[in-house]
């Protein structure tokens, strides 16, 4: 039987790369994201790799929508083996100007949705005696940078939650791990390059080298394929004892 994976935010960036890699390995995929062409993306990958796909645009801001996404996945495919909590947003501002509404939105999407999705998937994974929860945190779940109070708080929170779910899941062959990437060139980061170039009066290239990659020993963006490969490894049957851990894919940032 092909295993079923749900990847939140899989119609863009890192999530799309993870979905593509899982499709190549024969997983059936529940795609999800707010992109208007999400359905087409899902169908294209499904046809290319001959796997079953479905697509949802549930808005993760609402707990009911998150629960609905899990229920739809289980009713469509009959199972849910791997949940990749990937969807996330960013907003950068000094704390004194940080809009409360932005703070709450980041906490809701980047952290609370991880709780609601994992909770809703739990019973199914327990019944299957198999579950793999993979949380896409960030190097900002391990380290701080200024002006990212909401994002850093949410990503640290996800790492704490990962540890708890690992403990609770252990008796049922449910593992939970986090992946912590450094900078990855996706639409989320491309927006930041533009904003930072303006703020620092620099060119886009200068922002990348002097600001973004400053803390990474390896002065390159993290390739999305590296994150997808790590997710695939964590999803395996044989990874049952790898749990409660955070994997830094950060070009040496957190080695310092
Ligand atoms: P992205 O902007 O390319 O994709 C984000 C996805 O999340 C999109 O599909 C979007 O539709 C979805 N999404 C956003 N808000 C949503 C909402 N309210 N409801 C439903 N879906 C929503 O971003 P990305 O760079 O691929 O980021 C993916 C994850 O990786 C995020 O959690 C991000 O924090 C994390 N991350 C990214 C980087 C990086 O440098 N790009 C580094 C470390 C961690």
mmCIF file of C-alpha atoms and ligand atoms in Angstrom:
data_model
loop_
_atom_site.group_PDB
_atom_site.id
_atom_site.type_symbol
_atom_site.label_atom_id
_atom_site.label_comp_id
_atom_site.label_asym_id
_atom_site.label_seq_id
_atom_site.Cartn_x
_atom_site.Cartn_y
_atom_site.Cartn_z
ATOM 1 C CA UNK A 1 0.000 0.000 0.000
ATOM 2 C CA UNK A 2 1.247 3.478 -0.819
ATOM 3 C CA UNK A 3 1.662 5.566 2.299
ATOM 4 C CA UNK A 4 -0.280 8.826 2.673
ATOM 5 C CA UNK A 5 1.468 12.099 3.419
ATOM 6 C CA UNK A 6 -0.117 15.478 4.123
ATOM 7 C CA UNK A 7 2.208 18.440 3.724
ATOM 8 C CA UNK A 8 0.815 21.797 4.777
ATOM 9 C CA UNK A 9 1.872 24.673 2.534
ATOM 10 C CA UNK A 10 2.927 22.287 -0.244
ATOM 11 C CA UNK A 11 1.968 24.451 -3.210
ATOM 12 C CA UNK A 12 5.052 26.657 -2.775
ATOM 13 C CA UNK A 13 8.694 26.617 -1.705
ATOM 14 C CA UNK A 14 9.968 23.997 0.732
ATOM 15 C CA UNK A 15 6.615 22.212 1.009
ATOM 16 C CA UNK A 16 6.392 21.772 -2.761
ATOM 17 C CA UNK A 17 9.905 20.303 -2.851
ATOM 18 C CA UNK A 18 8.999 17.882 -0.046
ATOM 19 C CA UNK A 19 5.795 16.859 -1.842
ATOM 20 C CA UNK A 20 7.688 16.272 -5.093
ATOM 21 C CA UNK A 21 10.288 14.096 -3.376
ATOM 22 C CA UNK A 22 7.605 12.019 -1.589
ATOM 23 C CA UNK A 23 5.701 11.595 -4.879
ATOM 24 C CA UNK A 24 8.894 10.302 -6.526
ATOM 25 C CA UNK A 25 9.043 7.673 -3.749
ATOM 26 C CA UNK A 26 5.458 6.570 -4.433
ATOM 27 C CA UNK A 27 3.641 8.280 -1.568
ATOM 28 C CA UNK A 28 0.072 9.484 -2.198
ATOM 29 C CA UNK A 29 -0.058 13.174 -1.405
ATOM 30 C CA UNK A 30 -2.542 15.526 0.206
ATOM 31 C CA UNK A 31 -1.432 18.906 -1.111
ATOM 32 C CA UNK A 32 -2.345 22.032 0.777
ATOM 33 C CA UNK A 33 -1.771 25.767 0.504
ATOM 34 C CA UNK A 34 -3.337 29.090 -0.343
ATOM 35 C CA UNK A 35 -1.903 29.333 -3.888
ATOM 36 C CA UNK A 36 -4.723 29.711 -6.444
ATOM 37 C CA UNK A 37 -3.102 27.163 -8.806
ATOM 38 C CA UNK A 38 -2.735 24.541 -6.031
ATOM 39 C CA UNK A 39 -5.121 22.117 -7.699
ATOM 40 C CA UNK A 40 -3.143 22.226 -10.973
ATOM 41 C CA UNK A 41 0.174 21.743 -9.130
ATOM 42 C CA UNK A 42 -1.224 18.697 -7.308
ATOM 43 C CA UNK A 43 -2.643 17.135 -10.504
ATOM 44 C CA UNK A 44 0.570 17.720 -12.453
ATOM 45 C CA UNK A 45 2.719 15.980 -9.822
ATOM 46 C CA UNK A 46 0.166 13.192 -9.437
ATOM 47 C CA UNK A 47 0.244 12.478 -13.190
ATOM 48 C CA UNK A 48 4.012 12.781 -13.465
ATOM 49 C CA UNK A 49 4.749 10.288 -10.679
ATOM 50 C CA UNK A 50 1.576 8.180 -10.996
ATOM 51 C CA UNK A 51 0.429 8.703 -7.410
ATOM 52 C CA UNK A 52 -2.950 9.704 -5.978
ATOM 53 C CA UNK A 53 -3.284 13.346 -4.985
ATOM 54 C CA UNK A 54 -5.856 15.700 -3.516
ATOM 55 C CA UNK A 55 -5.663 19.393 -2.692
ATOM 56 C CA UNK A 56 -7.081 21.587 0.072
ATOM 57 C CA UNK A 57 -6.850 25.322 0.633
ATOM 58 C CA UNK A 58 -7.863 25.241 4.306
ATOM 59 C CA UNK A 59 -6.827 28.441 6.054
ATOM 60 C CA UNK A 60 -4.642 27.403 8.993
ATOM 61 C CA UNK A 61 -5.579 30.538 10.916
ATOM 62 C CA UNK A 62 -8.730 28.743 12.117
ATOM 63 C CA UNK A 63 -8.455 25.625 14.297
ATOM 64 C CA UNK A 64 -11.670 24.228 12.727
ATOM 65 C CA UNK A 65 -10.107 24.517 9.277
ATOM 66 C CA UNK A 66 -6.984 22.659 10.436
ATOM 67 C CA UNK A 67 -9.140 19.887 11.910
ATOM 68 C CA UNK A 68 -11.173 19.816 8.674
ATOM 69 C CA UNK A 69 -7.973 19.394 6.638
ATOM 70 C CA UNK A 70 -6.944 16.325 8.640
ATOM 71 C CA UNK A 71 -10.460 14.859 8.473
ATOM 72 C CA UNK A 72 -10.582 15.425 4.695
ATOM 73 C CA UNK A 73 -7.204 13.726 4.250
ATOM 74 C CA UNK A 74 -8.318 10.660 6.189
ATOM 75 C CA UNK A 75 -11.702 10.456 4.448
ATOM 76 C CA UNK A 76 -10.119 10.857 0.987
ATOM 77 C CA UNK A 77 -7.244 8.399 1.396
ATOM 78 C CA UNK A 78 -8.356 6.156 4.281
ATOM 79 C CA UNK A 79 -5.089 6.704 6.196
ATOM 80 C CA UNK A 80 -2.625 9.367 7.262
ATOM 81 C CA UNK A 81 0.904 8.096 7.787
ATOM 82 C CA UNK A 82 3.048 11.206 7.562
ATOM 83 C CA UNK A 83 2.135 14.747 8.569
ATOM 84 C CA UNK A 84 4.569 17.473 7.576
ATOM 85 C CA UNK A 85 3.712 20.712 9.369
ATOM 86 C CA UNK A 86 5.406 23.077 6.962
ATOM 87 C CA UNK A 87 3.183 26.106 6.257
ATOM 88 C CA UNK A 88 4.532 29.295 7.737
ATOM 89 C CA UNK A 89 4.815 33.037 7.300
ATOM 90 C CA UNK A 90 7.294 35.708 8.321
ATOM 91 C CA UNK A 91 7.064 39.345 9.405
ATOM 92 C CA UNK A 92 10.035 41.462 10.431
ATOM 93 C CA UNK A 93 9.785 44.522 12.689
ATOM 94 C CA UNK A 94 11.313 45.992 15.848
ATOM 95 C CA UNK A 95 9.151 44.931 18.803
ATOM 96 C CA UNK A 96 7.949 48.448 19.587
ATOM 97 C CA UNK A 97 6.309 48.714 16.150
ATOM 98 C CA UNK A 98 5.353 45.045 15.771
ATOM 99 C CA UNK A 99 1.596 45.011 15.062
ATOM 100 C CA UNK A 100 -0.268 42.789 17.559
ATOM 101 C CA UNK A 101 -2.367 41.336 14.766
ATOM 102 C CA UNK A 102 0.792 40.237 12.874
ATOM 103 C CA UNK A 103 2.214 38.672 16.038
ATOM 104 C CA UNK A 104 -0.987 36.707 16.598
ATOM 105 C CA UNK A 105 -1.161 35.575 12.977
ATOM 106 C CA UNK A 106 2.414 34.265 13.033
ATOM 107 C CA UNK A 107 1.844 32.382 16.292
ATOM 108 C CA UNK A 108 -1.430 30.967 14.896
ATOM 109 C CA UNK A 109 -0.019 29.695 11.582
ATOM 110 C CA UNK A 110 3.568 28.822 12.571
ATOM 111 C CA UNK A 111 2.842 27.238 15.959
ATOM 112 C CA UNK A 112 -0.819 26.779 16.872
ATOM 113 C CA UNK A 113 -1.646 25.021 13.582
ATOM 114 C CA UNK A 114 1.105 22.476 14.351
ATOM 115 C CA UNK A 115 -0.713 21.649 17.601
ATOM 116 C CA UNK A 116 -4.190 21.427 16.027
ATOM 117 C CA UNK A 117 -3.015 19.316 13.071
ATOM 118 C CA UNK A 118 -0.973 16.897 15.207
ATOM 119 C CA UNK A 119 -3.801 16.566 17.724
ATOM 120 C CA UNK A 120 -6.352 15.848 14.985
ATOM 121 C CA UNK A 121 -4.052 13.264 13.313
ATOM 122 C CA UNK A 122 -3.178 11.519 16.582
ATOM 123 C CA UNK A 123 -6.017 9.004 16.859
ATOM 124 C CA UNK A 124 -5.567 7.829 13.257
ATOM 125 C CA UNK A 125 -1.808 7.390 13.735
ATOM 126 C CA UNK A 126 -2.378 5.561 17.023
ATOM 127 C CA UNK A 127 -4.869 3.177 15.386
ATOM 128 C CA UNK A 128 -2.399 2.517 12.554
ATOM 129 C CA UNK A 129 0.435 2.014 15.073
ATOM 130 C CA UNK A 130 2.419 4.175 12.684
ATOM 131 C CA UNK A 131 2.823 7.914 12.492
ATOM 132 C CA UNK A 132 5.530 10.329 11.444
ATOM 133 C CA UNK A 133 5.130 13.993 12.361
ATOM 134 C CA UNK A 134 7.752 16.243 10.818
ATOM 135 C CA UNK A 135 7.742 19.890 11.819
ATOM 136 C CA UNK A 136 9.522 22.439 9.672
ATOM 137 C CA UNK A 137 10.912 24.748 12.323
ATOM 138 C CA UNK A 138 13.936 26.896 11.454
ATOM 139 C CA UNK A 139 17.410 27.812 12.624
ATOM 140 C CA UNK A 140 15.308 30.507 14.310
ATOM 141 C CA UNK A 141 13.905 27.717 16.483
ATOM 142 C CA UNK A 142 17.455 27.343 17.846
ATOM 143 C CA UNK A 143 18.903 30.838 17.528
ATOM 144 C CA UNK A 144 17.533 34.391 17.565
ATOM 145 C CA UNK A 145 17.842 37.305 15.186
ATOM 146 C CA UNK A 146 16.623 40.784 15.956
ATOM 147 C CA UNK A 147 13.253 42.014 14.633
ATOM 148 C CA UNK A 148 11.793 38.499 14.421
ATOM 149 C CA UNK A 149 10.159 38.222 17.862
ATOM 150 C CA UNK A 150 7.005 36.441 16.700
ATOM 151 C CA UNK A 151 8.759 34.080 14.277
ATOM 152 C CA UNK A 152 11.536 33.121 16.704
ATOM 153 C CA UNK A 153 9.000 32.549 19.501
ATOM 154 C CA UNK A 154 6.810 30.366 17.279
ATOM 155 C CA UNK A 155 9.720 28.324 15.907
ATOM 156 C CA UNK A 156 11.190 27.744 19.395
ATOM 157 C CA UNK A 157 7.684 26.730 20.508
ATOM 158 C CA UNK A 158 7.466 24.162 17.717
ATOM 159 C CA UNK A 159 10.696 22.544 18.919
ATOM 160 C CA UNK A 160 9.287 22.269 22.452
ATOM 161 C CA UNK A 161 6.090 20.736 21.100
ATOM 162 C CA UNK A 162 8.124 18.309 18.980
ATOM 163 C CA UNK A 163 9.788 16.940 22.122
ATOM 164 C CA UNK A 164 6.485 16.457 23.948
ATOM 165 C CA UNK A 165 4.815 14.687 21.002
ATOM 166 C CA UNK A 166 7.853 12.417 20.691
ATOM 167 C CA UNK A 167 7.385 11.306 24.308
ATOM 168 C CA UNK A 168 3.633 10.842 23.973
ATOM 169 C CA UNK A 169 3.923 9.080 20.603
ATOM 170 C CA UNK A 170 6.642 6.602 21.564
ATOM 171 C CA UNK A 171 4.309 3.797 22.746
ATOM 172 C CA UNK A 172 2.401 3.934 19.442
ATOM 173 C CA UNK A 173 5.231 4.098 16.887
ATOM 174 C CA UNK A 174 4.463 7.784 16.316
ATOM 175 C CA UNK A 175 7.659 9.797 15.975
ATOM 176 C CA UNK A 176 7.957 13.562 15.940
ATOM 177 C CA UNK A 177 10.993 15.521 14.787
ATOM 178 C CA UNK A 178 11.818 19.024 13.639
ATOM 179 C CA UNK A 179 13.922 20.206 10.712
ATOM 180 C CA UNK A 180 15.635 23.558 11.201
ATOM 181 C CA UNK A 181 16.776 25.105 7.920
ATOM 182 C CA UNK A 182 18.946 28.172 7.515
ATOM 183 C CA UNK A 183 18.047 30.444 4.605
ATOM 184 C CA UNK A 184 16.285 28.752 1.693
ATOM 185 C CA UNK A 185 15.509 30.713 -1.462
ATOM 186 C CA UNK A 186 11.709 30.510 -1.623
ATOM 187 C CA UNK A 187 8.982 33.135 -2.161
ATOM 188 C CA UNK A 188 9.034 33.709 1.635
ATOM 189 C CA UNK A 189 12.705 34.757 1.509
ATOM 190 C CA UNK A 190 12.550 36.551 -1.828
ATOM 191 C CA UNK A 191 10.111 38.993 -0.188
ATOM 192 C CA UNK A 192 12.583 39.556 2.649
ATOM 193 C CA UNK A 193 15.475 40.211 0.254
ATOM 194 C CA UNK A 194 13.517 43.065 -1.325
ATOM 195 C CA UNK A 195 12.477 44.536 2.054
ATOM 196 C CA UNK A 196 15.980 44.282 3.523
ATOM 197 C CA UNK A 197 17.601 45.793 0.421
ATOM 198 C CA UNK A 198 15.376 48.819 0.894
ATOM 199 C CA UNK A 199 15.978 49.005 4.660
ATOM 200 C CA UNK A 200 19.787 48.625 4.397
ATOM 201 C CA UNK A 201 20.202 50.662 1.167
ATOM 202 C CA UNK A 202 21.942 47.682 -0.443
ATOM 203 C CA UNK A 203 21.566 45.695 -3.626
ATOM 204 C CA UNK A 204 19.810 42.334 -3.442
ATOM 205 C CA UNK A 205 23.167 40.526 -3.803
ATOM 206 C CA UNK A 206 24.699 42.538 -0.949
ATOM 207 C CA UNK A 207 21.741 41.722 1.308
ATOM 208 C CA UNK A 208 22.125 38.004 0.580
ATOM 209 C CA UNK A 209 25.891 37.907 1.245
ATOM 210 C CA UNK A 210 26.267 40.534 3.997
ATOM 211 C CA UNK A 211 23.005 40.220 5.918
ATOM 212 C CA UNK A 212 21.257 36.909 5.276
ATOM 213 C CA UNK A 213 24.138 34.474 4.925
ATOM 214 C CA UNK A 214 26.322 36.326 7.446
ATOM 215 C CA UNK A 215 25.691 33.766 10.198
ATOM 216 C CA UNK A 216 25.963 30.690 7.948
ATOM 217 C CA UNK A 217 29.480 29.267 7.618
ATOM 218 C CA UNK A 218 28.496 27.897 4.204
ATOM 219 C CA UNK A 219 27.641 30.994 2.183
ATOM 220 C CA UNK A 220 24.918 29.377 0.118
ATOM 221 C CA UNK A 221 21.154 29.054 0.408
ATOM 222 C CA UNK A 222 20.089 25.646 1.744
ATOM 223 C CA UNK A 223 18.787 23.618 -1.234
ATOM 224 C CA UNK A 224 15.138 22.571 -0.873
ATOM 225 C CA UNK A 225 16.129 19.039 -1.917
ATOM 226 C CA UNK A 226 18.260 18.650 1.236
ATOM 227 C CA UNK A 227 15.228 19.397 3.400
ATOM 228 C CA UNK A 228 13.042 17.036 1.369
ATOM 229 C CA UNK A 229 15.648 14.243 1.677
ATOM 230 C CA UNK A 230 15.758 14.698 5.454
ATOM 231 C CA UNK A 231 11.947 14.556 5.633
ATOM 232 C CA UNK A 232 11.941 11.343 3.586
ATOM 233 C CA UNK A 233 14.458 9.743 5.943
ATOM 234 C CA UNK A 234 12.390 10.690 9.003
ATOM 235 C CA UNK A 235 9.251 9.224 7.399
ATOM 236 C CA UNK A 236 10.744 5.745 6.976
ATOM 237 C CA UNK A 237 9.612 2.653 8.886
ATOM 238 C CA UNK A 238 13.237 2.186 9.961
ATOM 239 C CA UNK A 239 13.367 5.659 11.575
ATOM 240 C CA UNK A 240 11.194 4.555 14.490
ATOM 241 C CA UNK A 241 13.878 5.360 17.102
ATOM 242 C CA UNK A 242 14.664 8.796 15.691
ATOM 243 C CA UNK A 243 12.333 11.008 17.673
ATOM 244 C CA UNK A 244 12.195 14.244 19.645
ATOM 245 C CA UNK A 245 15.159 15.657 17.769
ATOM 246 C CA UNK A 246 15.792 18.852 15.820
ATOM 247 C CA UNK A 247 17.935 18.580 12.717
ATOM 248 C CA UNK A 248 19.779 21.760 11.823
ATOM 249 C CA UNK A 249 20.252 22.116 8.070
ATOM 250 C CA UNK A 250 21.738 25.531 8.461
ATOM 251 C CA UNK A 251 25.132 25.678 6.773
ATOM 252 C CA UNK A 252 26.862 25.680 10.168
ATOM 253 C CA UNK A 253 24.939 28.637 11.644
ATOM 254 C CA UNK A 254 24.075 26.881 14.927
ATOM 255 C CA UNK A 255 27.565 25.351 15.203
ATOM 256 C CA UNK A 256 28.636 28.767 16.489
HETATM 257 P P1 LIG B 1 6.533 29.844 1.115
HETATM 258 O O1 LIG B 1 5.997 31.213 1.325
HETATM 259 O O2 LIG B 1 7.172 29.511 -0.190
HETATM 260 O O3 LIG B 1 5.379 28.764 1.373
HETATM 261 C C1 LIG B 1 4.528 28.854 2.490
HETATM 262 C C2 LIG B 1 3.306 27.976 2.278
HETATM 263 O O4 LIG B 1 2.444 28.134 3.425
HETATM 264 C C3 LIG B 1 2.473 28.381 1.050
HETATM 265 O O5 LIG B 1 1.987 27.245 0.392
HETATM 266 C C4 LIG B 1 1.309 29.159 1.665
HETATM 267 O O6 LIG B 1 0.114 29.115 0.893
HETATM 268 C C5 LIG B 1 1.120 28.411 2.983
HETATM 269 N N1 LIG B 1 0.419 29.245 3.961
HETATM 270 C C6 LIG B 1 0.805 30.446 4.453
HETATM 271 N N2 LIG B 1 -0.164 30.939 5.255
HETATM 272 C C7 LIG B 1 -1.164 30.020 5.278
HETATM 273 C C8 LIG B 1 -2.444 29.958 5.907
HETATM 274 N N3 LIG B 1 -2.925 30.944 6.679
HETATM 275 N N4 LIG B 1 -3.222 28.877 5.689
HETATM 276 C C9 LIG B 1 -2.783 27.888 4.876
HETATM 277 N N5 LIG B 1 -1.596 27.895 4.255
HETATM 278 C C10 LIG B 1 -0.804 28.951 4.450
HETATM 279 O O7 LIG B 1 7.524 29.589 2.329
HETATM 280 P P2 LIG B 1 8.764 28.582 2.555
HETATM 281 O O8 LIG B 1 9.986 29.392 2.571
HETATM 282 O O9 LIG B 1 8.656 27.408 1.661
HETATM 283 O O10 LIG B 1 8.487 28.160 4.068
HETATM 284 C C11 LIG B 1 7.977 26.896 4.454
HETATM 285 C C12 LIG B 1 8.300 26.668 5.920
HETATM 286 O O11 LIG B 1 9.724 26.631 6.089
HETATM 287 C C13 LIG B 1 7.796 27.763 6.860
HETATM 288 O O12 LIG B 1 7.327 27.191 8.052
HETATM 289 C C14 LIG B 1 9.041 28.591 7.126
HETATM 290 O O13 LIG B 1 8.981 29.274 8.344
HETATM 291 C C15 LIG B 1 10.098 27.507 7.132
HETATM 292 N N6 LIG B 1 11.464 27.998 6.893
HETATM 293 C C16 LIG B 1 11.757 28.683 5.767
HETATM 294 C C17 LIG B 1 13.061 29.139 5.576
HETATM 295 C C18 LIG B 1 13.454 29.901 4.363
HETATM 296 O O14 LIG B 1 14.564 30.443 4.360
HETATM 297 N N7 LIG B 1 12.647 29.956 3.321
HETATM 298 C C19 LIG B 1 14.034 28.879 6.543
HETATM 299 C C20 LIG B 1 13.687 28.165 7.680
HETATM 300 C C21 LIG B 1 12.391 27.719 7.843
#
